[in-house]
Structures are given as C-alpha cells and as structure tokens.
PDB file of C-alpha atoms in Angstrom:
ATOM      1  CA  MET A  15     -19.312   6.482  25.528  1.00 59.00           C
ATOM      2  CA  ASN A  16     -21.669   4.310  23.473  1.00 78.00           C
ATOM      3  CA  GLN A  17     -22.147   7.119  20.958  1.00 78.00           C
ATOM      4  CA  SER A  18     -18.371   7.517  20.589  1.00 82.00           C
ATOM      5  CA  VAL A  19     -17.908   3.795  19.970  1.00 86.00           C
ATOM      6  CA  SER A  20     -20.811   3.762  17.517  1.00 88.00           C
ATOM      7  CA  LEU A  21     -19.373   6.740  15.629  1.00 88.00           C
ATOM      8  CA  PHE A  22     -15.947   5.118  15.524  1.00 89.00           C
ATOM      9  CA  LEU A  23     -17.319   1.873  14.116  1.00 90.00           C
ATOM     10  CA  ARG A  24     -19.536   3.600  11.541  1.00 91.00           C
ATOM     11  CA  VAL A  25     -16.665   5.764  10.308  1.00 90.00           C
ATOM     12  CA  MET A  26     -14.322   2.790  10.141  1.00 91.00           C
ATOM     13  CA  LEU A  27     -16.773   0.696   8.115  1.00 91.00           C
ATOM     14  CA  ALA A  28     -17.632   3.641   5.858  1.00 89.00           C
ATOM     15  CA  ARG A  29     -13.944   4.245   5.064  1.00 89.00           C
ATOM     16  CA  ALA A  30     -13.373   0.544   4.437  1.00 90.00           C
ATOM     17  CA  TYR A  31     -16.416   0.270   2.143  1.00 90.00           C
ATOM     18  CA  PRO A  32     -14.851   1.773  -1.049  1.00 86.00           C
ATOM     19  CA  ARG A  33     -11.868  -0.549  -0.856  1.00 85.00           C
ATOM     20  CA  VAL A  34     -13.963  -3.634  -0.259  1.00 85.00           C
ATOM     21  CA  THR A  35     -16.437  -2.848  -3.046  1.00 85.00           C
ATOM     22  CA  SER A  36     -13.566  -2.309  -5.481  1.00 79.00           C
ATOM     23  CA  LEU A  37     -13.020  -6.084  -5.345  1.00 75.00           C
ATOM     24  CA  TRP A  38     -15.955  -6.592  -7.715  1.00 75.00           C
ATOM     25  CA  ARG A  39     -16.257  -3.117  -9.255  1.00 74.00           C
ATOM     26  CA  LEU A  40     -12.678  -3.020 -10.566  1.00 70.00           C
ATOM     27  CA  ARG A  41     -12.285  -6.609 -11.683  1.00 69.00           C
ATOM     28  CA  GLY A  42      -9.683  -5.817 -14.331  1.00 68.00           C
ATOM     29  CA  TRP A  43      -7.404  -4.096 -11.821  1.00 70.00           C
ATOM     30  CA  ILE A  44      -7.791  -6.937  -9.332  1.00 69.00           C
ATOM     31  CA  ILE A  45      -6.852  -9.487 -11.994  1.00 72.00           C
ATOM     32  CA  LEU A  46      -3.726  -7.546 -12.957  1.00 71.00           C
ATOM     33  CA  ASP A  47      -2.805  -6.948  -9.332  1.00 71.00           C
ATOM     34  CA  THR A  48      -3.164 -10.660  -8.604  1.00 74.00           C
ATOM     35  CA  LEU A  49      -1.803 -12.412 -11.693  1.00 76.00           C
ATOM     36  CA  LEU A  50       1.273 -10.291 -12.415  1.00 74.00           C
ATOM     37  CA  PRO A  51       2.867 -10.729  -8.958  1.00 76.00           C
ATOM     38  CA  MET A  52       2.549 -14.475  -9.464  1.00 82.00           C
ATOM     39  CA  LEU A  53       5.131 -14.249 -12.235  1.00 82.00           C
ATOM     40  CA  SER A  54       7.895 -12.980  -9.946  1.00 83.00           C
ATOM     41  CA  VAL A  55       6.993 -15.574  -7.314  1.00 88.00           C
ATOM     42  CA  SER A  56       7.079 -18.314  -9.952  1.00 89.00           C
ATOM     43  CA  ALA A  57      10.509 -17.141 -11.130  1.00 88.00           C
ATOM     44  CA  MET A  58      11.932 -17.511  -7.605  1.00 88.00           C
ATOM     45  CA  VAL A  59      10.373 -20.950  -7.276  1.00 91.00           C
ATOM     46  CA  PHE A  60      11.978 -22.113 -10.540  1.00 91.00           C
ATOM     47  CA  ALA A  61      15.327 -20.685  -9.408  1.00 88.00           C
ATOM     48  CA  TYR A  62      15.268 -22.617  -6.121  1.00 89.00           C
ATOM     49  CA  ARG A  63      14.199 -25.825  -7.821  1.00 90.00           C
ATOM     50  CA  ALA A  64      16.916 -25.444 -10.455  1.00 90.00           C
ATOM     51  CA  MET A  65      19.443 -25.246  -7.604  1.00 89.00           C
ATOM     52  CA  ARG A  66      17.812 -28.294  -5.955  1.00 87.00           C
ATOM     53  CA  ALA A  67      17.239 -26.345  -2.779  1.00 85.00           C
ATOM     54  CA  PRO A  68      15.228 -27.965   0.040  1.00 84.00           C
ATOM     55  CA  GLU A  69      11.521 -27.905  -0.679  1.00 83.00           C
ATOM     56  CA  GLU A  70      10.931 -25.704   2.376  1.00 84.00           C
ATOM     57  CA  PHE A  71      12.660 -22.868   0.522  1.00 88.00           C
ATOM     58  CA  VAL A  72       9.976 -23.005  -2.164  1.00 89.00           C
ATOM     59  CA  GLY A  73       7.458 -22.590   0.639  1.00 88.00           C
ATOM     60  CA  PHE A  74       9.466 -19.604   1.897  1.00 89.00           C
ATOM     61  CA  VAL A  75       9.105 -17.954  -1.506  1.00 90.00           C
ATOM     62  CA  ILE A  76       5.341 -18.546  -1.610  1.00 91.00           C
ATOM     63  CA  LEU A  77       4.865 -17.159   1.883  1.00 90.00           C
ATOM     64  CA  GLY A  78       7.173 -14.240   1.104  1.00 89.00           C
ATOM     65  CA  GLY A  79       5.212 -13.413  -2.032  1.00 88.00           C
ATOM     66  CA  ALA A  80       1.979 -13.366  -0.057  1.00 90.00           C
ATOM     67  CA  MET A  81       3.449 -11.144   2.658  1.00 91.00           C
ATOM     68  CA  THR A  82       4.942  -8.786   0.068  1.00 88.00           C
ATOM     69  CA  ALA A  83       1.411  -7.886  -0.965  1.00 87.00           C
ATOM     70  CA  PHE A  84       0.615  -6.689   2.550  1.00 90.00           C
ATOM     71  CA  TRP A  85       3.805  -4.624   2.793  1.00 88.00           C
ATOM     72  CA  LEU A  86       3.083  -2.868  -0.499  1.00 85.00           C
ATOM     73  CA  ASN A  87      -0.454  -2.161   0.663  1.00 86.00           C
ATOM     74  CA  VAL A  88       0.851  -0.702   3.929  1.00 86.00           C
ATOM     75  CA  LEU A  89       3.259   1.584   2.079  1.00 81.00           C
ATOM     76  CA  TRP A  90       1.124   2.788  -0.811  1.00 79.00           C
ATOM     77  CA  SER A  91      -2.473   2.424   0.365  1.00 80.00           C
ATOM     78  CA  MET A  92      -1.812   3.379   3.985  1.00 83.00           C
ATOM     79  CA  GLY A  93       1.386   5.393   4.217  1.00 77.00           C
ATOM     80  CA  ALA A  94       0.809   7.641   1.215  1.00 77.00           C
ATOM     81  CA  GLN A  95      -2.996   7.720   1.418  1.00 80.00           C
ATOM     82  CA  LEU A  96      -3.458  10.913   3.474  1.00 80.00           C
ATOM     83  CA  TYR A  97      -0.976  12.674   1.200  1.00 77.00           C
ATOM     84  CA  TRP A  98      -3.068  11.656  -1.817  1.00 79.00           C
ATOM     85  CA  ASP A  99      -6.256  12.633   0.022  1.00 81.00           C
ATOM     86  CA  ARG A 100      -4.824  16.108   0.502  1.00 79.00           C
ATOM     87  CA  GLU A 101      -4.046  16.343  -3.196  1.00 76.00           C
ATOM     88  CA  ALA A 102      -7.603  15.254  -4.024  1.00 76.00           C
ATOM     89  CA  GLY A 103      -9.172  17.655  -1.531  1.00 76.00           C
ATOM     90  CA  ASN A 104     -10.535  14.976   0.803  1.00 80.00           C
ATOM     91  CA  LEU A 105      -8.287  15.737   3.761  1.00 80.00           C
ATOM     92  CA  GLU A 106     -10.129  18.997   4.449  1.00 78.00           C
ATOM     93  CA  LEU A 107     -13.345  17.007   4.806  1.00 80.00           C
ATOM     94  CA  TYR A 108     -11.700  14.585   7.228  1.00 82.00           C
ATOM     95  CA  VAL A 109     -10.377  17.364   9.443  1.00 77.00           C
ATOM     96  CA  ALA A 110     -13.624  19.359   9.392  1.00 78.00           C
ATOM     97  CA  SER A 111     -15.913  16.392  10.044  1.00 81.00           C
ATOM     98  CA  PRO A 112     -16.669  14.960  13.516  1.00 84.00           C
ATOM     99  CA  ALA A 113     -15.236  11.629  12.341  1.00 83.00           C
ATOM    100  CA  PRO A 114     -12.249  10.449  14.445  1.00 85.00           C
ATOM    101  CA  MET A 115      -9.095  10.299  12.357  1.00 84.00           C
ATOM    102  CA  MET A 116      -8.130   7.025  14.045  1.00 87.00           C
ATOM    103  CA  ALA A 117     -11.384   5.545  12.765  1.00 89.00           C
ATOM    104  CA  ILE A 118     -10.578   6.761   9.245  1.00 89.00           C
ATOM    105  CA  LEU A 119      -7.143   5.138   9.409  1.00 88.00           C
ATOM    106  CA  ALA A 120      -8.631   1.957  10.884  1.00 89.00           C
ATOM    107  CA  GLY A 121     -11.093   1.839   7.981  1.00 90.00           C
ATOM    108  CA  MET A 122      -8.263   2.289   5.508  1.00 88.00           C
ATOM    109  CA  ALA A 123      -6.444  -0.610   7.161  1.00 89.00           C
ATOM    110  CA  LEU A 124      -9.521  -2.852   7.239  1.00 90.00           C
ATOM    111  CA  GLY A 125     -10.386  -2.205   3.596  1.00 88.00           C
ATOM    112  CA  GLY A 126      -6.782  -2.556   2.478  1.00 87.00           C
ATOM    113  CA  LEU A 127      -6.462  -5.836   4.363  1.00 89.00           C
ATOM    114  CA  ALA A 128      -9.551  -7.210   2.618  1.00 87.00           C
ATOM    115  CA  MET A 129      -8.225  -6.189  -0.811  1.00 84.00           C
ATOM    116  CA  THR A 130      -4.746  -7.564  -0.236  1.00 88.00           C
ATOM    117  CA  LEU A 131      -5.996 -10.821   1.245  1.00 89.00           C
ATOM    118  CA  VAL A 132      -7.331 -11.766  -2.200  1.00 85.00           C
ATOM    119  CA  ARG A 133      -3.887 -11.395  -3.771  1.00 85.00           C
ATOM    120  CA  ALA A 134      -2.187 -13.203  -0.876  1.00 89.00           C
ATOM    121  CA  CYS A 135      -4.637 -16.116  -1.046  1.00 89.00           C
ATOM    122  CA  ALA A 136      -4.112 -16.390  -4.803  1.00 87.00           C
ATOM    123  CA  ILE A 137      -0.338 -16.669  -4.319  1.00 89.00           C
ATOM    124  CA  VAL A 138      -0.761 -19.309  -1.603  1.00 90.00           C
ATOM    125  CA  ALA A 139      -3.140 -21.222  -3.876  1.00 89.00           C
ATOM    126  CA  LEU A 140      -0.516 -21.029  -6.639  1.00 87.00           C
ATOM    127  CA  GLY A 141       2.010 -22.637  -4.330  1.00 88.00           C
ATOM    128  CA  ALA A 142      -0.359 -25.323  -3.082  1.00 88.00           C
ATOM    129  CA  PHE A 143      -1.968 -26.397  -6.358  1.00 90.00           C
ATOM    130  CA  VAL A 144       0.588 -25.559  -9.056  1.00 88.00           C
ATOM    131  CA  PHE A 145       3.923 -26.024  -7.281  1.00 90.00           C
ATOM    132  CA  GLN A 146       2.629 -28.658  -4.861  1.00 88.00           C
ATOM    133  CA  VAL A 147       4.008 -26.968  -1.764  1.00 87.00           C
ATOM    134  CA  SER A 148       2.966 -28.853   1.344  1.00 85.00           C
ATOM    135  CA  PHE A 149       1.803 -26.559   4.143  1.00 85.00           C
ATOM    136  CA  ALA A 150       1.719 -28.495   7.413  1.00 84.00           C
ATOM    137  CA  PRO A 151       1.337 -26.022  10.280  1.00 88.00           C
ATOM    138  CA  SER A 152       2.217 -27.289  13.712  1.00 86.00           C
ATOM    139  CA  SER A 153      -0.830 -25.464  15.079  1.00 89.00           C
ATOM    140  CA  TRP A 154      -3.645 -23.774  13.171  1.00 91.00           C
ATOM    141  CA  LEU A 155      -4.481 -21.693  16.226  1.00 93.00           C
ATOM    142  CA  ALA A 156      -0.909 -20.439  16.507  1.00 92.00           C
ATOM    143  CA  LEU A 157      -0.834 -19.754  12.764  1.00 92.00           C
ATOM    144  CA  GLY A 158      -3.992 -17.641  12.929  1.00 93.00           C
ATOM    145  CA  GLY A 159      -2.837 -15.787  16.027  1.00 94.00           C
ATOM    146  CA  VAL A 160       0.595 -14.933  14.612  1.00 94.00           C
ATOM    147  CA  PHE A 161      -0.936 -13.809  11.310  1.00 94.00           C
ATOM    148  CA  ALA A 162      -3.428 -11.565  13.115  1.00 94.00           C
ATOM    149  CA  LEU A 163      -0.662 -10.024  15.254  1.00 94.00           C
ATOM    150  CA  THR A 164       1.503  -9.489  12.174  1.00 94.00           C
ATOM    151  CA  MET A 165      -1.311  -7.689  10.369  1.00 94.00           C
ATOM    152  CA  LEU A 166      -2.056  -5.567  13.446  1.00 93.00           C
ATOM    153  CA  ALA A 167       1.596  -4.543  13.731  1.00 93.00           C
ATOM    154  CA  LEU A 168       1.977  -3.917   9.987  1.00 92.00           C
ATOM    155  CA  TYR A 169      -1.122  -1.778   9.635  1.00 91.00           C
ATOM    156  CA  GLY A 170      -0.339  -0.016  12.906  1.00 90.00           C
ATOM    157  CA  LEU A 171       2.963   0.940  11.306  1.00 89.00           C
ATOM    158  CA  GLY A 172       0.993   2.029   8.245  1.00 88.00           C
ATOM    159  CA  MET A 173      -1.065   4.378  10.425  1.00 88.00           C
ATOM    160  CA  VAL A 174       2.146   5.961  11.689  1.00 87.00           C
ATOM    161  CA  PHE A 175       3.416   6.286   8.112  1.00 85.00           C
ATOM    162  CA  ALA A 176       0.170   7.954   7.018  1.00 84.00           C
ATOM    163  CA  SER A 177       0.654  10.757   9.545  1.00 79.00           C
ATOM    164  CA  VAL A 178       4.412  11.158   9.214  1.00 79.00           C
ATOM    165  CA  PHE A 179       4.417  11.078   5.403  1.00 77.00           C
ATOM    166  CA  LEU A 180       1.753  13.771   5.351  1.00 74.00           C
ATOM    167  CA  LEU A 181       4.003  16.029   7.417  1.00 72.00           C
ATOM    168  CA  TRP A 182       6.894  15.384   5.035  1.00 69.00           C
ATOM    169  CA  GLY A 183       4.837  16.630   2.092  1.00 62.00           C
ATOM    170  CA  ARG A 184       6.246  15.942  -1.350  1.00 60.00           C
ATOM    171  CA  GLN A 185       9.089  13.877   0.061  1.00 65.00           C
ATOM    172  CA  ALA A 186       6.571  11.242   1.146  1.00 62.00           C
ATOM    173  CA  LEU A 187       6.579   9.404  -2.173  1.00 66.00           C
ATOM    174  CA  HIS A 188      10.373   9.283  -2.190  1.00 72.00           C
ATOM    175  CA  VAL A 189      10.378   7.861   1.343  1.00 71.00           C
ATOM    176  CA  VAL A 190       7.865   5.209   0.304  1.00 70.00           C
ATOM    177  CA  SER A 191      10.156   4.155  -2.555  1.00 73.00           C
ATOM    178  CA  VAL A 192      13.173   4.065  -0.251  1.00 74.00           C
ATOM    179  CA  LEU A 193      11.356   1.844   2.233  1.00 74.00           C
ATOM    180  CA  GLN A 194      10.168  -0.613  -0.404  1.00 77.00           C
ATOM    181  CA  GLU A 195      13.230  -2.423  -1.752  1.00 79.00           C
ATOM    182  CA  PRO A 196      15.516  -2.436   1.337  1.00 83.00           C
ATOM    183  CA  VAL A 197      12.768  -4.022   3.418  1.00 84.00           C
ATOM    184  CA  TYR A 198      12.548  -6.871   0.907  1.00 83.00           C
ATOM    185  CA  LEU A 199      16.144  -7.683   1.842  1.00 85.00           C
ATOM    186  CA  LEU A 200      15.944  -7.068   5.583  1.00 86.00           C
ATOM    187  CA  SER A 201      12.728  -9.021   6.011  1.00 86.00           C
ATOM    188  CA  GLY A 202      14.124 -12.104   4.283  1.00 84.00           C
ATOM    189  CA  LEU A 203      11.003 -12.604   2.198  1.00 86.00           C
ATOM    190  CA  ASN A 204      12.709 -15.120  -0.108  1.00 85.00           C
ATOM    191  CA  PHE A 205      15.311 -16.598   2.228  1.00 85.00           C
ATOM    192  CA  PRO A 206      15.894 -17.237   5.956  1.00 86.00           C
ATOM    193  CA  VAL A 207      16.650 -13.841   7.466  1.00 87.00           C
ATOM    194  CA  LYS A 208      19.155 -15.525   9.781  1.00 86.00           C
ATOM    195  CA  THR A 209      21.602 -15.745   6.860  1.00 86.00           C
ATOM    196  CA  LEU A 210      22.085 -11.956   6.998  1.00 86.00           C
ATOM    197  CA  GLY A 211      24.188 -12.399  10.125  1.00 84.00           C
ATOM    198  CA  THR A 212      23.315 -12.105  13.786  1.00 80.00           C
ATOM    199  CA  THR A 213      23.682  -8.330  14.076  1.00 87.00           C
ATOM    200  CA  VAL A 214      21.767  -7.369  10.943  1.00 88.00           C
ATOM    201  CA  ALA A 215      19.077 -10.009  11.449  1.00 86.00           C
ATOM    202  CA  THR A 216      18.500  -8.997  15.068  1.00 86.00           C
ATOM    203  CA  ALA A 217      18.156  -5.349  14.055  1.00 88.00           C
ATOM    204  CA  ALA A 218      15.779  -6.359  11.251  1.00 88.00           C
ATOM    205  CA  ALA A 219      13.571  -8.098  13.816  1.00 87.00           C
ATOM    206  CA  ALA A 220      12.252  -4.645  14.723  1.00 88.00           C
ATOM    207  CA  LEU A 221      10.316  -4.739  11.439  1.00 89.00           C
ATOM    208  CA  PRO A 222       6.945  -6.485  11.845  1.00 92.00           C
ATOM    209  CA  LEU A 223       7.321  -8.011   8.386  1.00 91.00           C
ATOM    210  CA  THR A 224      10.599  -9.696   9.385  1.00 92.00           C
ATOM    211  CA  THR A 225       9.350 -11.064  12.683  1.00 93.00           C
ATOM    212  CA  GLY A 226       5.955 -12.073  11.309  1.00 93.00           C
ATOM    213  CA  CYS A 227       7.393 -13.909   8.291  1.00 92.00           C
ATOM    214  CA  ASP A 228       9.922 -15.767  10.409  1.00 91.00           C
ATOM    215  CA  ALA A 229       7.294 -16.863  12.931  1.00 92.00           C
ATOM    216  CA  LEU A 230       4.855 -17.948  10.217  1.00 92.00           C
ATOM    217  CA  ARG A 231       7.576 -19.983   8.505  1.00 91.00           C
ATOM    218  CA  GLN A 232       8.452 -21.818  11.691  1.00 91.00           C
ATOM    219  CA  ILE A 233       4.786 -22.685  12.229  1.00 92.00           C
ATOM    220  CA  LEU A 234       4.021 -23.614   8.610  1.00 90.00           C
ATOM    221  CA  PHE A 235       7.246 -25.598   8.108  1.00 88.00           C
ATOM    222  CA  PRO A 236       8.216 -27.112  11.491  1.00 84.00           C
ATOM    223  CA  SER A 237      11.268 -28.781   9.971  1.00 79.00           C
ATOM    224  CA  SER A 238      12.782 -25.344   9.302  1.00 75.00           C
ATOM    225  CA  ALA A 239      12.570 -24.189  12.921  1.00 70.00           C
ATOM    226  CA  ASP A 240      16.332 -24.617  13.321  1.00 77.00           C
ATOM    227  CA  ILE A 241      16.973 -21.811  10.817  1.00 79.00           C
ATOM    228  CA  GLY A 242      14.470 -19.485  12.433  1.00 83.00           C
ATOM    229  CA  LEU A 243      15.730 -16.183  13.771  1.00 84.00           C
ATOM    230  CA  LEU A 244      14.131 -16.365  17.218  1.00 86.00           C
ATOM    231  CA  PRO A 245      11.799 -18.741  19.057  1.00 89.00           C
ATOM    232  CA  VAL A 246       8.186 -18.243  18.009  1.00 91.00           C
ATOM    233  CA  TRP A 247       7.065 -17.125  21.457  1.00 92.00           C
ATOM    234  CA  VAL A 248       9.692 -14.367  21.491  1.00 93.00           C
ATOM    235  CA  GLU A 249       8.555 -13.167  18.075  1.00 93.00           C
ATOM    236  CA  VAL A 250       4.935 -13.176  19.266  1.00 94.00           C
ATOM    237  CA  VAL A 251       5.915 -10.903  22.153  1.00 94.00           C
ATOM    238  CA  ILE A 252       7.773  -8.581  19.770  1.00 94.00           C
ATOM    239  CA  LEU A 253       4.741  -8.396  17.469  1.00 95.00           C
ATOM    240  CA  ALA A 254       2.369  -7.695  20.359  1.00 95.00           C
ATOM    241  CA  VAL A 255       4.565  -4.910  21.727  1.00 95.00           C
ATOM    242  CA  SER A 256       5.067  -3.473  18.234  1.00 94.00           C
ATOM    243  CA  SER A 257       1.305  -3.444  17.608  1.00 93.00           C
ATOM    244  CA  LEU A 258       0.616  -1.500  20.794  1.00 94.00           C
ATOM    245  CA  LEU A 259       3.531   0.872  20.222  1.00 94.00           C
ATOM    246  CA  PHE A 260       2.599   1.718  16.627  1.00 92.00           C
ATOM    247  CA  ILE A 261      -1.062   2.333  17.443  1.00 91.00           C
ATOM    248  CA  VAL A 262      -0.105   4.664  20.298  1.00 92.00           C
ATOM    249  CA  LEU A 263       2.386   6.479  18.057  1.00 91.00           C
ATOM    250  CA  ALA A 264      -0.240   6.818  15.327  1.00 88.00           C
ATOM    251  CA  ARG A 265      -2.702   8.329  17.799  1.00 87.00           C
ATOM    252  CA  TYR A 266      -0.072  10.789  19.045  1.00 88.00           C
ATOM    253  CA  ALA A 267       0.860  11.747  15.474  1.00 84.00           C
ATOM    254  CA  LEU A 268      -2.792  12.373  14.616  1.00 81.00           C
ATOM    255  CA  PHE A 269      -3.215  14.631  17.643  1.00 80.00           C
ATOM    256  CA  TYR A 270      -0.171  16.579  16.488  1.00 81.00           C
ATOM    257  CA  LEU A 271      -1.602  16.855  12.978  1.00 75.00           C
ATOM    258  CA  ALA A 272      -4.945  18.092  14.296  1.00 71.00           C
ATOM    259  CA  ARG A 273      -3.240  20.722  16.461  1.00 75.00           C
ATOM    260  CA  ARG A 274      -1.119  21.886  13.552  1.00 71.00           C
ATOM    261  CA  ALA A 275      -4.226  22.140  11.366  1.00 66.00           C
ATOM    262  CA  ARG A 276      -5.945  24.335  13.957  1.00 65.00           C
ATOM    263  CA  GLU A 277      -2.977  26.528  14.899  1.00 69.00           C
ATOM    264  CA  GLU A 278      -1.241  27.031  11.541  1.00 67.00           C
ATOM    265  CA  GLY A 279      -3.960  26.267   9.025  1.00 64.00           C
ATOM    266  CA  ARG A 280      -1.377  24.905   6.596  1.00 60.00           C
ATOM    267  CA  LEU A 281      -1.891  21.167   6.832  1.00 63.00           C
ATOM    268  CA  THR A 282      -4.220  20.982   3.860  1.00 59.00           C
ATOM    269  CA  VAL A 283      -2.245  23.301   1.574  1.00 56.00           C
ATOM    270  CA  ARG A 284      -1.371  21.045  -1.332  1.00 49.00           C
ATOM    271  CA  TRP A 285       1.996  22.461  -2.307  1.00 47.00           C
ATOM    272  CA  LEU A 286       3.558  21.962   1.140  1.00 45.00           C
TER     273      LEU A 286
END
C-alpha cells in the first residue's frame, strides 16, 4: 500500500514538474499569456463603468476573467492533452509504464493549476490596484474552501475530458472549441448568471465554473448575495458532489481506455 501511494505521488509530481518549471523557462510565453487577457478584462470594466453599473459588477468582471483562465486550462491543457500526447508519441510510454494514469492526470492538473494561478493572480491584482476594486470577503476561510472545491471539480471534469476526448480522436479539438464559448455565457463570467432565467440558470449550475463563480462572488461581495443563483451552502454541496462524481468518472474512463489498449491495440494509433 505504501509503495502504491509513493509511486502515485512521485508520478504526479514528475508530471507536474514540466508545467511548473515552464513558469521561469518560458518567460515570454507567460508574459503574453498573462498580459493579453488583461486587455479583454479591461474592456469589460470600461464598458460597465461607462454604463455607471454598480461597482460590484466591475468585481464580477475581474473574478470572471480570473476564472476564465482556469476553464481554458481545463479544456486545452487537460482535456486535449492526452490527444496531443498520442500525436507526440508519449501516450505509448504512459500506457506501457507502471505509472498509474490517474497519477499522470493528477500531475497534469497540479501543474496546470500552478501555471494558471499566475495569470489569475495577475488579473486580480489588475482589478485591485489599477481599477480599485474592493474585495471584502465575508469569510477568508469560506473563500479558500470554495475556491479549492471549485478547482477540484473543474480539474476533475478536465480528467474526464482527457479520457473522453482521446476516444473521440480528431473530433476532440472541435469539441473543445464548442465547449469554450457557450460556457462563457452559461457560467455568467461577466454578469450574474441569475439573469439568464430560472430554468437556464438552474441547468447551468451543473457546471462547476457556474456554481464556483457564483459562490465566490457572494463571498467576495456580500452586498450582491441577493442576486446570487443559490445559497452558498447549496453551491458548496453541489461542488463537493461534482468533484467526487468527476473523479470517479475519470477513473472509470481510464480503466476503459486501458482495457481497450490491451484488447484492441488501437488506442495509440495516431490517425484514429
């Protein structure tokens, strides 16, 4: 048991290592990936202030811009990663090695989270120091707990995507593109998701990004709690259940992938 846990942890840290080290090895890419998204966030801030919207809405935009970074990382650096690894010839090494695939995915999530946190922190700093957004969380403990649950649910969903997209082959990249823009709307990254209407907003609550953003907004801006979709405690329960469900689904999908690789021998064929 101890050897299995040790192997899992070593594989996870080894897979996370390239993404973490890229923070200082690829400084030019990090600067572009951090500064350019600030422009779109700034545009939304100027639009809200031109309309004399409540100042909380500017905070919504800043938070939404930070959370957008995590969603893009889940889609492109998690969901499509195994597909790219197959194209590069790395997937064969994963399948043939004694390394648990769940540990490889966990390492991808850990490294991706570290990379994306830099961009998210830069956007929050932009809001705090340049646009003078006042963040006054009702509870720092609740804020940290909700953020951690949101990340667990998001990257758990990314693990599921990584397996499912690999099975879909070349269609994976199209699916990633399809899931990108509509989720921006359904998650209410730049506006209260409640304005979409009760039916649509309730259905959108199944997305971790929607529920997590709404809960974080209610904690960061207590005065906006009346336009929240659901009470925070309900959203915490949804995030916890989603986290467990996605991790279990990811594990099941990986078992299916491993069985297909053994029985059919076609999983690593690049043109499928």
